[in-house]
Amino acid sequence: MRLILTSIVVAVYVLHQDVWFWRNARPLVFGFLPIGLFYHAAFCLLCSAVMMLLVKFAWPLDLDKPASALLPEDEGR
Amino acid sequence: MIPALFVFAYLAVVLYVGIFAFRRSARGQSAEDYFLASRSLGTAVFLFSLFGTNMTAFTILGSSGHAFSNGIVTFGLMASASALIIPLSLFLIGTRLWALGKRFGFMTPVQFFRDRWECGHIGTVIFAVQAALLVPYIIIGVMGGGSTLAAISGGWVPYWLGGALVALVVMGYVFFGGMRGTAWVNTLQTILFLSFGAASLTIIASGMGGFRQAAEEMLRSPATAPLLTRERISPWFFLSYTFIPLSTIAFPHINIFCLTARRVQQFKPTVILYPLCLLAIWLPSVFLGVMANRATAVPSIAAKLEARKVLTAQGSVLPPGERARLRQAAAGDDVIVLLLNHYAPVWLAGLLGAGIMAAVMASDSQILALSTMFTEDVFAFYGGKERFGPAAQVHTGRIFVLGLTAVAYLVALRAPASIFELAVQYAFSGYSSLFPLLVAALFWNGSTKWGALASTLWTVFAVVAVAVFQGAIPAPQFGQPTTVWTLFGAAVLSRTPGGTAVFGLMPVVPMVLISSLLMVAVSFVTRKPSRQTISRYFQQSDPSGRPKGFGLVVSSTN
């Protein structure tokens, strides 16, 4: 799972570099929004979705436990 | 004048919020309560205040001004890159900082570094660098307050008075309310400027007769059509800008804010909703900034466009002084205020002006963070707490807030804004360059205090070197960078209109890479912290007790 999630994050980072819309303003989405701006607005929605995946599948579990509960066994759990 | 009255009402409300927070805090307030609100912020306040802490005058005024001159690229550079990097760094680093703060009682990043790497004075060096990079930010906040209030009141409130009022109000609620007051005010501010975007977009669209025609007209004109694409910016420059948001989690006011959540679960909605909040604020600001290029009915905007036209046509033959004057005249930082003043009814312009003011006053958390750092990393560390008692620590913090705000105001009155605007630019690259310290401290048990010192000193050297370089070589005309150093025909170092380029990339890229390299190389050849210290932070992986190579003491859901 860690590999899949890391790959997704890397893929999203690559998607930020949208050279394919670099020199195009058209189509104007909704008649006024240049495609490059619309793409990056949609990119923000994608980021939110990716964060949701990370929170659901890679949330660190032991962070809210006190230090004593996390020490190695011989140091007293 | 009426819009200014709304702003005054807003200032009164935020001041009251600070005093209310003061009354809510416990008697004999502890340092943890004053500086971190007793690590007790709830979900909504944590989300809104963390987001608000990171939104500054630049978010609304600067972003629309940048978009006015550079077009839609502003959103991709500054908003959508942050929409990935900032929540990711909150998820990976912010949560871990929170956990360590809760477990070991840290209140500042330097306390963590000192414990993690068993160092004392190296921590003080890191404190000094962090503080030096943060101070210009505070000064620019006071300057922004003065000039925005002057603009909103149509000059009725002079700059010096506007700056003094903003400085006094910010000082008041930080002084009384500490972190609790600051977080509540930031929450109110975030709600205000989240509403600001949609409201101003609707009003200005209706005033301009919709945006369809404006967009088509912009596309028809060769002067404005490139503003709707990114053709004027190189993809390498665009890529290198993604290193800038690394600075966010390294800013002390952000990583100190990470310590204020009541539970780590509160990071979940923050991480998920952060990109959406960015979208809600930046998209209208950037789009309105671009569309302002067609708002020729607004006389001040028409004058800006005229100045830009002269600059484009004759810039290369004009004397440097005249070029600088025209650049100033063409700058668009106030276009959104001008659009609102022209198109919105007076009462609504006042409400929206309060929203702009909310963004401008984001220096509160930086003032509080510096105060926290000074009292914890210097006053307490060098024996002040033991000598004078814990109560003196909070008093020291409050006195520091008074002193810092007064100094920031005096400097804001006398020094030209351009110096601090530049310094803030350097601060972002500087903090990005300090990012490897956080990563190494949290995730690499082999990192050492000497590696941290090498990265920190490199950051200082690089920031100063870029500043000296840009000071020595004047900014060239657009599209004609001055190449200073070439290697095998490739431009290594160039002066560009917006700053400096190293192999066509922003200086932040080599700064972060070399900082990381120094951290690794120097750590490999220097003595590690004791096994006891490392075992407090990292899992034991084998019977010999050697620490596992990668990862804090946590496990994940997968």
XYZ file of C-alpha atoms in Angstrom:
635
model
C 0.000 0.000 0.000
C 2.836 2.377 0.857
C 4.281 1.927 -2.635
C 0.924 2.581 -4.304
C 0.328 5.737 -2.266
C 3.855 7.011 -2.885
C 3.377 6.407 -6.618
C 0.094 8.329 -6.548
C 1.738 11.301 -4.822
C 4.621 11.289 -7.318
C 2.149 11.047 -10.225
C 0.197 14.032 -8.867
C 3.416 16.032 -8.555
C 4.174 15.221 -12.210
C 0.632 16.213 -13.211
C 1.300 19.666 -11.764
C 3.786 20.220 -14.584
C 1.118 20.404 -17.310
C 3.249 21.372 -20.291
C 0.415 20.215 -22.567
C -1.675 23.342 -21.790
C 1.308 25.678 -21.691
C 0.512 27.879 -24.685
C -3.266 27.367 -24.903
C -5.928 29.569 -23.406
C -8.757 27.805 -25.224
C -11.097 26.203 -24.597
C -12.448 28.801 -22.187
C -14.281 26.689 -19.613
C -17.739 28.184 -18.782
C -16.952 30.688 -21.511
C -14.405 32.677 -19.482
C -11.970 30.437 -17.564
C -8.751 29.680 -19.532
C -8.072 25.954 -19.689
C -4.717 26.321 -17.895
C -6.384 27.975 -14.921
C -9.260 25.494 -14.904
C -6.761 22.607 -14.968
C -4.960 23.900 -11.889
C -8.245 24.558 -10.081
C -9.175 20.921 -10.785
C -5.673 19.936 -9.632
C -6.495 21.377 -6.183
C -9.566 19.120 -6.024
C -7.362 16.170 -6.972
C -4.918 17.062 -4.187
C -7.751 17.046 -1.696
C -8.808 13.581 -2.918
C -5.226 12.300 -2.611
C -5.010 13.667 0.926
C -8.208 11.786 1.706
C -6.561 8.573 0.500
C -3.472 9.226 2.618
C -5.568 9.949 5.682
C -7.607 6.792 5.141
C -4.835 4.363 4.274
C -1.601 5.759 5.701
C -2.524 7.576 8.868
C 0.211 7.062 11.495
C -1.412 5.168 14.355
C 0.746 5.629 17.418
C 1.233 9.366 17.346
C -1.209 10.164 20.117
C 0.147 7.536 22.504
C 2.304 8.720 25.403
C 6.069 8.110 25.235
C 5.929 5.316 27.828
C 3.646 3.272 25.581
C 6.126 3.452 22.731
C 9.364 2.526 24.430
C 10.945 -0.803 23.508
C 9.580 -3.657 25.626
C 12.638 -4.005 27.852
C 12.330 -0.345 28.802
C 8.804 -0.879 30.059
C 5.613 -0.600 28.099
C -14.457 57.066 4.488
C -17.407 54.685 5.074
C -15.382 51.578 4.100
C -12.761 52.654 6.648
C -15.449 52.660 9.355
C -16.128 48.996 8.639
C -12.429 48.327 8.963
C -12.325 50.172 12.312
C -15.275 48.074 13.511
C -13.401 44.957 12.419
C -10.263 46.079 14.283
C -12.361 46.647 17.420
C -13.851 43.148 17.127
C -10.470 41.411 16.812
C -9.091 43.408 19.726
C -12.049 42.308 21.809
C -11.449 38.673 20.763
C -7.930 38.931 22.189
C -9.180 40.383 25.463
C -11.921 37.737 25.647
C -9.287 35.019 25.148
C -7.271 36.598 27.974
C -10.279 36.381 30.282
C -10.834 32.752 29.308
C -7.283 31.725 30.137
C -6.404 30.280 33.515
C -5.249 32.436 36.414
C -1.475 32.355 36.810
C -1.252 31.516 33.139
C 1.477 29.007 32.250
C 3.859 29.384 29.312
C 2.167 26.438 27.597
C -1.213 28.127 27.928
C -0.019 31.516 26.675
C 2.179 30.282 23.839
C 0.280 27.137 22.764
C -3.270 27.614 24.119
C -2.554 24.574 26.354
C -2.415 22.400 23.179
C -6.187 22.445 23.197
C -7.451 23.810 19.863
C -10.498 22.053 18.466
C -10.980 20.834 14.884
C -12.517 23.928 13.242
C -10.326 26.464 15.028
C -7.226 24.396 14.238
C -8.087 24.160 10.526
C -9.080 27.796 10.046
C -6.376 29.267 12.212
C -3.589 27.147 10.706
C -4.771 28.112 7.253
C -5.198 31.774 8.246
C -1.736 31.813 9.786
C -0.283 30.906 6.420
C -2.348 33.441 4.475
C -0.829 36.893 4.399
C -1.358 40.220 2.676
C 0.164 38.569 -0.359
C -2.660 36.043 -0.632
C -5.251 38.550 -1.788
C -3.375 41.732 -2.673
C -0.085 40.275 -3.896
C -1.621 37.348 -5.778
C -4.039 39.557 -7.712
C -1.219 42.038 -8.343
C 1.080 39.272 -9.593
C -1.729 37.905 -11.795
C -2.420 41.408 -13.137
C 1.159 41.539 -14.457
C 1.914 37.864 -15.128
C -1.446 36.239 -15.838
C -2.892 32.883 -14.864
C 0.531 31.365 -14.171
C 0.276 32.894 -10.686
C -2.233 30.232 -9.652
C -0.091 27.300 -10.800
C 3.026 28.784 -9.255
C 1.711 29.775 -5.882
C -1.573 28.020 -5.185
C -1.798 24.629 -6.845
C 1.807 23.657 -6.001
C 1.022 24.537 -2.379
C -2.197 22.519 -2.580
C -0.056 19.390 -2.849
C 3.088 20.255 -0.881
C 1.612 21.987 2.187
C -0.996 19.368 3.194
C 1.539 16.640 2.441
C 4.079 18.259 4.743
C 1.416 18.717 7.431
C 0.569 15.023 7.065
C 4.160 13.769 7.169
C 5.880 16.338 9.377
C 3.218 18.378 11.182
C 1.660 15.304 12.797
C 5.065 14.068 13.996
C 5.969 17.457 15.409
C 2.657 17.474 17.250
C 3.362 14.011 18.693
C 6.852 14.935 19.863
C 5.601 18.190 21.348
C 2.944 16.321 23.271
C 5.320 13.584 24.448
C 8.341 15.647 25.378
C 6.811 19.073 25.992
C 8.520 20.910 23.126
C 7.162 24.339 22.330
C 9.532 25.386 19.551
C 11.417 23.609 16.749
C 14.759 24.564 18.317
C 13.830 22.779 21.568
C 13.240 19.662 19.495
C 16.517 20.054 17.585
C 18.471 20.596 20.808
C 17.063 17.434 22.340
C 17.217 15.321 19.197
C 20.818 16.228 18.331
C 22.119 16.875 21.864
C 23.194 20.405 21.129
C 22.991 23.772 22.867
C 24.618 26.648 21.045
C 23.984 25.159 17.602
C 20.312 25.443 18.530
C 20.927 29.108 19.268
C 22.437 29.554 15.793
C 19.330 27.938 14.259
C 17.132 30.237 16.386
C 19.045 33.313 15.202
C 18.702 32.337 11.533
C 15.004 31.536 11.884
C 14.393 34.847 13.681
C 16.362 36.866 11.103
C 14.317 35.345 8.282
C 11.021 36.014 10.093
C 11.487 39.674 11.091
C 11.039 41.177 7.576
C 7.728 39.328 7.366
C 6.500 41.136 10.495
C 7.633 44.532 9.230
C 5.946 44.006 5.889
C 2.713 43.141 7.771
C 2.753 46.519 9.547
C 3.541 48.299 6.259
C 0.691 46.431 4.528
C -1.694 47.493 7.310
C -0.753 51.149 6.934
C -0.997 51.279 3.152
C -4.204 49.201 2.958
C -6.000 51.354 5.514
C -4.836 54.459 3.649
C -6.128 53.000 0.351
C -9.467 51.852 1.785
C -10.117 55.229 3.447
C -9.180 57.076 0.251
C -6.217 58.691 2.009
C -8.294 59.917 4.966
C -6.257 57.730 7.306
C -2.568 58.506 6.634
C -0.038 55.686 6.308
C 1.624 56.399 9.660
C -1.703 56.331 11.500
C -2.966 53.235 9.672
C 0.265 51.393 10.458
C 0.087 52.485 14.098
C -3.543 51.356 14.440
C -2.855 47.960 12.887
C 0.308 47.488 14.964
C -1.539 48.448 18.169
C -4.465 46.115 17.491
C -2.229 43.165 16.577
C -0.018 43.848 19.586
C -3.125 44.110 21.785
C -4.663 40.782 20.973
C -1.352 38.918 20.846
C -0.283 40.508 24.151
C -3.507 39.640 25.947
C -4.757 36.566 24.129
C -1.484 34.760 23.328
C -1.986 31.734 21.114
C -5.669 31.363 22.040
C -6.468 34.934 21.022
C -4.340 34.667 17.886
C -6.019 31.401 16.853
C -9.508 32.814 17.360
C -8.690 35.965 15.429
C -7.150 33.881 12.647
C -10.310 31.773 12.510
C -12.431 34.894 12.130
C -10.020 36.232 9.509
C -10.102 33.006 7.496
C -13.900 32.931 7.486
C -13.873 36.564 6.343
C -11.511 36.094 3.465
C -13.076 32.793 2.427
C -16.316 34.776 1.997
C -14.375 37.585 0.370
C -13.422 35.625 -2.755
C -16.869 34.516 -3.870
C -18.505 37.851 -2.970
C -16.010 40.010 -4.828
C -16.037 37.732 -7.873
C -19.829 38.025 -8.153
C -19.897 41.798 -7.647
C -17.087 42.611 -10.033
C -18.441 40.196 -12.669
C -21.770 41.971 -12.537
C -20.062 45.394 -12.653
C -17.955 44.445 -15.666
C -20.956 42.953 -17.495
C -19.696 39.373 -17.076
C -16.295 37.918 -17.798
C -16.989 36.197 -21.148
C -16.559 39.341 -23.183
C -13.522 40.459 -21.153
C -11.816 37.077 -21.691
C -12.493 37.145 -25.437
C -11.192 40.711 -25.727
C -8.046 39.784 -23.848
C -7.456 36.878 -26.231
C -7.863 39.166 -29.247
C -5.176 41.601 -28.054
C -1.530 40.495 -28.547
C -0.578 42.444 -25.423
C -2.976 40.611 -23.106
C -3.495 37.186 -24.751
C -0.301 35.722 -23.181
C -1.726 36.508 -19.731
C -4.272 33.719 -20.283
C -1.523 31.170 -20.960
C 1.865 30.436 -19.383
C 3.977 31.034 -22.464
C 6.028 33.800 -20.830
C 7.306 31.480 -18.102
C 9.662 28.587 -18.700
C 8.500 25.133 -17.559
C 11.785 24.806 -15.593
C 11.031 27.971 -13.648
C 7.515 26.629 -13.018
C 8.932 23.322 -11.790
C 11.458 24.987 -9.510
C 8.726 27.056 -7.867
C 7.348 23.832 -6.342
C 10.312 23.966 -3.913
C 8.986 27.189 -2.372
C 6.046 25.616 -0.460
C 8.583 23.432 1.391
C 9.209 26.592 3.389
C 5.740 26.507 4.943
C 6.307 23.698 7.421
C 9.776 25.088 8.199
C 8.351 28.499 9.176
C 8.402 28.617 12.998
C 4.902 30.108 13.216
C 3.525 27.158 11.248
C 5.357 24.375 13.026
C 4.606 25.961 16.403
C 0.953 26.087 15.328
C 1.110 22.334 14.659
C 1.647 21.868 18.403
C -1.641 23.504 19.365
C -4.073 20.763 18.264
C -5.849 18.908 21.045
C -5.596 15.568 19.245
C -3.673 14.370 16.215
C -7.007 13.480 14.577
C -7.530 17.209 14.085
C -4.916 17.144 11.369
C -7.182 14.918 9.246
C -9.755 17.542 8.153
C -6.981 20.133 7.932
C -4.953 17.997 5.533
C -7.993 17.156 3.374
C -9.585 20.615 3.285
C -6.415 22.684 2.945
C -6.326 22.425 -0.904
C -9.994 23.413 -1.073
C -9.453 26.472 1.127
C -6.531 27.467 -1.107
C -8.754 27.086 -4.144
C -11.537 29.181 -2.591
C -9.228 32.115 -1.888
C -6.649 32.031 -4.662
C -8.838 31.286 -7.684
C -10.994 34.452 -7.361
C -7.974 36.586 -6.434
C -5.898 35.410 -9.406
C -8.785 35.505 -11.856
C -9.817 39.019 -10.806
C -6.203 40.149 -11.063
C -6.077 38.876 -14.665
C -9.465 40.362 -15.559
C -8.395 43.745 -14.165
C -6.462 44.091 -17.443
C -9.824 44.811 -19.089
C -11.126 47.116 -16.341
C -10.148 50.269 -18.226
C -13.249 52.004 -16.872
C -11.386 52.275 -13.560
C -9.091 55.328 -14.012
C -6.294 54.127 -11.701
C -6.164 50.759 -13.471
C -6.100 52.494 -16.864
C -3.083 54.515 -15.622
C -1.316 51.280 -14.628
C -1.942 49.782 -18.059
C -0.597 52.920 -19.707
C 2.578 52.774 -17.575
C 3.054 49.140 -18.562
C 2.620 50.022 -22.236
C 5.346 52.683 -22.049
C 7.607 50.304 -20.144
C 7.173 47.579 -22.769
C 7.704 49.912 -25.715
C 10.586 52.037 -24.429
C 11.865 50.201 -21.348
C 15.266 49.312 -22.811
C 16.102 52.924 -23.697
C 14.782 54.580 -20.542
C 17.133 55.581 -17.703
C 17.007 53.146 -14.732
C 15.256 55.688 -12.475
C 12.429 56.240 -14.933
C 12.157 52.485 -15.511
C 11.806 51.925 -11.773
C 9.152 54.657 -11.542
C 7.149 53.104 -14.368
C 7.469 49.643 -12.798
C 6.065 51.087 -9.591
C 3.239 52.806 -11.479
C 2.364 49.578 -13.324
C 2.395 47.392 -10.186
C -0.975 45.827 -9.462
C -1.000 45.117 -5.736
C -4.017 47.351 -5.204
C -6.065 46.317 -8.274
C -8.531 44.324 -6.215
C -9.163 47.273 -3.873
C -9.590 49.534 -6.915
C -12.034 47.108 -8.542
C -14.095 46.882 -5.374
C -14.092 50.631 -4.808
C -15.341 51.087 -8.346
C -17.879 48.284 -8.660
C -19.131 47.447 -5.145
C -21.628 49.549 -3.147
C -19.910 51.515 -0.391
C -21.112 49.371 2.506
C -20.086 46.183 0.747
C -16.701 47.629 -0.200
C -16.297 48.314 3.524
C -17.108 44.716 4.472
C -14.803 43.389 1.801
C -12.165 45.899 2.876
C -12.329 44.322 6.325
C -11.724 40.973 4.596
C -8.623 42.381 2.917
C -7.531 43.835 6.242
C -7.893 40.378 7.777
C -5.370 39.027 5.295
C -3.014 41.935 5.811
C -2.947 41.416 9.574
C -1.482 37.922 9.383
C 1.711 39.057 11.120
C 0.145 38.196 14.494
C 1.260 34.573 14.534
C 4.760 35.510 13.441
C 5.036 37.982 16.333
C 3.792 35.337 18.750
C 6.119 32.692 17.280
C 9.153 34.953 17.686
C 8.099 35.717 21.234
C 7.715 31.974 21.961
C 11.104 31.248 20.429
C 12.825 34.030 22.343
C 11.393 33.052 25.723
C 11.877 29.300 25.245
C 15.061 29.091 23.159
C 16.967 31.974 24.715
C 15.409 33.191 27.985
C 14.517 29.775 29.420
C 17.453 27.922 27.859
C 20.026 30.296 29.297
C 18.624 30.053 32.803
C 16.013 32.843 32.929
C 13.212 30.483 33.874
C 15.193 28.954 36.756
C 16.362 32.326 38.006
C 13.123 34.282 37.763
C 10.450 31.558 37.823
C 7.887 30.330 35.257
C 5.645 33.413 35.642
C 8.504 35.615 34.440
C 8.586 33.551 31.256
C 5.083 34.661 30.229
C 5.855 38.257 31.254
C 9.015 38.122 29.139
C 6.994 36.825 26.205
C 4.518 39.691 26.560
C 7.253 42.317 26.883
C 8.895 40.835 23.798
C 5.604 41.199 21.872
C 5.429 44.899 22.874
C 9.049 45.566 21.966
C 8.992 43.672 18.682
C 5.798 45.343 17.445
C 7.082 48.805 18.406
C 10.375 48.209 16.576
C 8.550 46.795 13.531
C 6.358 49.917 13.430
C 9.300 52.312 13.700
C 11.192 50.467 10.966
C 8.035 50.411 8.795
C 7.823 54.209 9.096
C 11.376 54.865 7.991
C 12.510 52.117 5.630
C 11.353 51.663 2.025
C 8.940 48.752 1.565
C 10.885 47.349 -1.375
C 13.749 46.259 0.888
C 11.458 44.140 3.032
C 9.475 42.817 0.102
C 12.763 41.474 -1.225
C 13.733 40.133 2.185
C 10.448 38.230 2.375
C 11.224 36.683 -1.012
C 14.571 35.519 0.354
C 12.865 34.270 3.521
C 10.805 31.754 1.542
C 13.897 30.308 -0.134
C 15.746 30.418 3.195
C 13.089 28.451 5.025
C 12.882 25.942 2.157
C 16.605 25.487 2.594
C 16.054 24.766 6.310
C 13.454 22.091 5.439
C 16.090 19.278 5.367
C 16.712 19.912 9.077
C 13.158 18.879 9.936
C 13.242 15.838 7.666
C 16.612 14.679 8.997
C 15.644 15.210 12.638
C 12.401 13.296 12.241
C 13.276 10.518 9.843
C 17.013 9.870 9.830
C 18.640 8.566 12.981
C 22.089 9.087 11.458
C 21.734 12.873 11.296
C 23.928 14.959 13.590
C 24.077 18.467 15.019
C 27.073 19.220 12.773
C 25.040 18.297 9.711
C 22.316 20.629 10.972
C 24.852 23.412 11.517
C 26.288 22.942 8.013
C 22.803 23.193 6.443
C 21.978 26.272 8.518
C 25.225 28.085 7.668
C 24.767 27.206 3.997
C 21.275 28.754 4.150
C 22.707 31.991 5.559
C 25.440 32.062 2.928
C 23.029 31.375 0.052
C 20.435 33.960 1.141
C 23.108 36.649 1.548
C 24.774 35.672 -1.754
C 21.487 35.942 -3.694
C 20.725 39.304 -2.037
C 24.197 40.681 -2.871
C 23.990 39.369 -6.444
C 20.592 40.957 -7.033
C 21.761 44.177 -5.400
C 24.866 44.363 -7.580
C 23.261 43.605 -10.940
C 20.181 45.656 -11.894
C 17.059 43.845 -13.051
C 17.040 43.557 -16.869
C 14.091 44.086 -19.200
C 11.573 41.262 -19.582
C 12.850 38.469 -21.827
C 16.489 39.663 -21.740
C 18.204 38.035 -18.741
C 21.752 39.162 -17.928
C 23.954 36.064 -17.943
C 26.872 36.373 -15.558
C 28.421 32.925 -15.733
C 28.332 30.370 -18.534
C 29.804 26.883 -18.634
C 30.225 25.017 -21.942
C 27.771 27.439 -23.514
C 25.084 26.903 -20.868
C 23.938 29.801 -18.682
C 24.815 28.891 -15.101
C 23.996 32.131 -13.305
C 21.719 34.856 -14.664
C 19.988 37.968 -13.393
C 16.337 37.866 -14.472
C 13.657 40.583 -14.219
C 12.137 38.785 -11.225
C 15.340 37.694 -9.473
C 18.075 35.141 -10.110
C 18.289 31.966 -12.190
C 20.726 29.098 -11.642
C 20.721 26.790 -14.693
C 17.344 28.386 -15.492
C 15.954 27.351 -12.113
C 15.075 29.479 -9.112
C 17.896 29.676 -6.527
C 15.693 27.762 -4.076
C 16.454 24.515 -5.948
C 20.246 24.497 -5.464
C 19.714 25.907 -1.975
C 17.547 22.939 -0.918
C 19.662 20.342 -2.725
C 22.974 21.572 -1.311
C 21.448 21.951 2.146
C 20.295 18.301 1.970
C 23.659 17.178 0.662
C 25.502 18.969 3.464
C 23.194 17.475 6.054
C 23.947 13.963 4.750
C 27.675 14.375 4.065
C 28.547 16.130 7.317
C 26.378 13.781 9.370
C 28.199 10.773 7.921
C 31.570 11.981 9.145
C 30.579 13.368 12.550
C 29.610 11.829 15.861
C 25.990 10.705 16.263
C 23.895 11.511 19.333
C 23.920 8.908 22.120
C 22.064 5.642 21.639
C 19.764 6.614 24.497
C 18.648 9.765 22.690
C 18.182 7.992 19.375
C 16.098 5.256 20.987
C 13.665 7.895 22.252
C 12.920 8.826 18.656
C 13.414 5.683 16.589
C 12.325 2.059 16.796
C 14.794 -0.615 17.881
C 15.097 -3.099 15.058
C 17.436 -5.847 16.237
C 18.554 -7.512 19.472
C 21.750 -5.447 19.578
C 19.540 -2.411 20.007
C 20.740 -0.724 16.875
C 18.125 1.768 15.756
C 16.112 1.097 12.646
C 17.260 3.196 9.734
C 14.203 5.148 8.738
C 11.213 6.329 10.664
C 9.966 7.841 13.840
C 8.422 5.692 16.561
C 5.082 5.283 14.792
C 3.174 2.731 12.813
C 0.689 3.361 10.039
C -2.680 1.936 9.075
C -1.286 -0.032 6.156
